Amino acid sequence: LPWGIAGFIINVITGLLFFIGMPGFYIVNIVFQLKMLTILVAGLNLLLFQCTSAFRVLEDVGPGEDAPRFAKVVAAASIFLWIAVIILGRYIPFGEVT
C-alpha cells in the first residue's frame, strides 16, 4: 500500500502540472472529465476496500478456500477502474471539443 500511495501522489503532482499548462484544453475535454470521474469512483472503491471488513476476513482464509464474493467484486472493480483510468488518459488528446 505505501508504494501505491507514493505512485498516486506522483501521478497527482504530474497531472496537476499538465493541467496548469493547458487548463482551457482540459476543462472542456469530455475524456478528461470522464477520467476524473473514474479516479473519484476508484478512490471511493479504495475507501470501501480499507474501511469495510470484507478484506479483514481474508486473513483467516486458508489455502484452497474461496474468498468472499464481496471481496472479489471490490477487487475486480478496482482492476477495471484503474485500467479505465489508464485508457482514458491515453484518449485525452482526442477528446477535445471544437
mmCIF file of C-alpha atoms in Angstrom:
data_model
loop_
_atom_site.group_PDB
_atom_site.id
_atom_site.type_symbol
_atom_site.label_atom_id
_atom_site.label_comp_id
_atom_site.label_asym_id
_atom_site.label_seq_id
_atom_site.Cartn_x
_atom_site.Cartn_y
_atom_site.Cartn_z
ATOM 1 C CA LEU A 1 0.000 0.000 0.000
ATOM 2 C CA PRO A 2 2.781 2.556 0.670
ATOM 3 C CA TRP A 3 4.154 2.106 -2.872
ATOM 4 C CA GLY A 4 0.662 2.580 -4.289
ATOM 5 C CA ILE A 5 0.166 5.765 -2.295
ATOM 6 C CA ALA A 6 3.560 7.079 -3.419
ATOM 7 C CA GLY A 7 2.738 6.332 -7.057
ATOM 8 C CA PHE A 8 -0.647 8.022 -6.728
ATOM 9 C CA ILE A 9 0.960 11.150 -5.227
ATOM 10 C CA ILE A 10 3.474 11.320 -8.082
ATOM 11 C CA ASN A 11 0.629 10.994 -10.589
ATOM 12 C CA VAL A 12 -1.356 13.753 -8.868
ATOM 13 C CA ILE A 13 1.636 16.096 -8.994
ATOM 14 C CA THR A 14 2.402 15.436 -12.670
ATOM 15 C CA GLY A 15 -1.295 15.599 -13.546
ATOM 16 C CA LEU A 16 -1.603 18.991 -11.881
ATOM 17 C CA LEU A 17 1.405 20.224 -13.846
ATOM 18 C CA PHE A 18 -0.229 19.086 -17.100
ATOM 19 C CA PHE A 19 -3.491 20.780 -16.093
ATOM 20 C CA ILE A 20 -1.754 24.041 -15.123
ATOM 21 C CA GLY A 21 -0.036 24.077 -18.528
ATOM 22 C CA MET A 22 -3.293 23.979 -20.557
ATOM 23 C CA PRO A 23 -6.350 24.346 -18.296
ATOM 24 C CA GLY A 24 -8.612 25.516 -21.134
ATOM 25 C CA PHE A 25 -7.951 22.294 -23.035
ATOM 26 C CA TYR A 26 -8.665 20.009 -20.094
ATOM 27 C CA ILE A 27 -11.720 21.754 -18.637
ATOM 28 C CA VAL A 28 -13.808 21.267 -21.801
ATOM 29 C CA ASN A 29 -12.399 17.823 -22.638
ATOM 30 C CA ILE A 30 -15.077 15.160 -22.068
ATOM 31 C CA VAL A 31 -12.498 12.363 -21.857
ATOM 32 C CA PHE A 32 -10.609 14.265 -19.143
ATOM 33 C CA GLN A 33 -13.862 14.735 -17.237
ATOM 34 C CA LEU A 34 -14.622 11.009 -17.524
ATOM 35 C CA LYS A 35 -11.112 10.206 -16.307
ATOM 36 C CA MET A 36 -11.550 12.449 -13.251
ATOM 37 C CA LEU A 37 -14.903 10.795 -12.503
ATOM 38 C CA THR A 38 -13.314 7.355 -12.851
ATOM 39 C CA ILE A 39 -10.500 8.340 -10.464
ATOM 40 C CA LEU A 40 -13.111 9.541 -7.967
ATOM 41 C CA VAL A 41 -15.009 6.253 -8.176
ATOM 42 C CA ALA A 42 -11.745 4.295 -7.877
ATOM 43 C CA GLY A 43 -10.879 6.335 -4.780
ATOM 44 C CA LEU A 44 -14.269 5.539 -3.265
ATOM 45 C CA ASN A 45 -13.650 1.877 -4.090
ATOM 46 C CA LEU A 46 -10.324 2.111 -2.240
ATOM 47 C CA LEU A 47 -12.118 3.549 0.791
ATOM 48 C CA LEU A 48 -14.567 0.655 0.600
ATOM 49 C CA PHE A 49 -11.581 -1.688 0.486
ATOM 50 C CA GLN A 50 -9.915 -0.091 3.511
ATOM 51 C CA CYS A 51 -12.955 0.743 5.640
ATOM 52 C CA THR A 52 -15.037 -2.432 5.465
ATOM 53 C CA SER A 53 -14.459 -5.814 6.982
ATOM 54 C CA ALA A 54 -14.668 -7.601 3.612
ATOM 55 C CA PHE A 55 -10.912 -7.905 3.360
ATOM 56 C CA ARG A 56 -10.145 -8.397 7.035
ATOM 57 C CA VAL A 57 -11.757 -11.832 6.861
ATOM 58 C CA LEU A 58 -9.210 -12.770 4.192
ATOM 59 C CA GLU A 59 -6.624 -13.093 6.934
ATOM 60 C CA ASP A 60 -8.470 -16.211 8.060
ATOM 61 C CA VAL A 61 -8.826 -17.756 4.579
ATOM 62 C CA GLY A 62 -6.629 -20.795 4.261
ATOM 63 C CA PRO A 63 -5.078 -22.448 1.209
ATOM 64 C CA GLY A 64 -7.697 -23.684 -1.231
ATOM 65 C CA GLU A 65 -10.523 -21.743 0.450
ATOM 66 C CA ASP A 66 -12.583 -19.274 -1.549
ATOM 67 C CA ALA A 67 -12.526 -15.538 -0.841
ATOM 68 C CA PRO A 68 -15.839 -13.808 -0.002
ATOM 69 C CA ARG A 69 -17.858 -12.668 -3.025
ATOM 70 C CA PHE A 70 -17.879 -9.035 -1.838
ATOM 71 C CA ALA A 71 -14.081 -9.012 -1.698
ATOM 72 C CA LYS A 72 -13.919 -10.387 -5.251
ATOM 73 C CA VAL A 73 -16.327 -7.710 -6.525
ATOM 74 C CA VAL A 74 -14.359 -4.877 -4.902
ATOM 75 C CA ALA A 75 -11.068 -6.278 -6.250
ATOM 76 C CA ALA A 76 -12.471 -6.708 -9.778
ATOM 77 C CA ALA A 77 -13.927 -3.183 -9.693
ATOM 78 C CA SER A 78 -10.540 -1.804 -8.665
ATOM 79 C CA ILE A 79 -8.758 -3.521 -11.534
ATOM 80 C CA PHE A 80 -11.408 -2.394 -14.041
ATOM 81 C CA LEU A 81 -11.432 1.221 -12.806
ATOM 82 C CA TRP A 82 -7.662 1.697 -12.849
ATOM 83 C CA ILE A 83 -7.386 0.156 -16.323
ATOM 84 C CA ALA A 84 -10.141 2.548 -17.410
ATOM 85 C CA VAL A 85 -8.168 5.483 -15.943
ATOM 86 C CA ILE A 86 -5.118 4.479 -17.992
ATOM 87 C CA ILE A 87 -7.118 4.046 -21.205
ATOM 88 C CA LEU A 88 -8.981 7.330 -20.734
ATOM 89 C CA GLY A 89 -5.666 9.085 -20.133
ATOM 90 C CA ARG A 90 -4.406 7.837 -23.486
ATOM 91 C CA TYR A 91 -7.551 9.200 -25.225
ATOM 92 C CA ILE A 92 -7.467 12.701 -23.715
ATOM 93 C CA PRO A 93 -5.733 14.237 -26.784
ATOM 94 C CA PHE A 94 -8.629 13.034 -28.961
ATOM 95 C CA GLY A 95 -11.478 14.212 -26.707
ATOM 96 C CA GLU A 96 -11.214 17.938 -27.348
ATOM 97 C CA VAL A 97 -14.489 19.696 -28.113
ATOM 98 C CA THR A 98 -14.047 22.005 -31.098
#
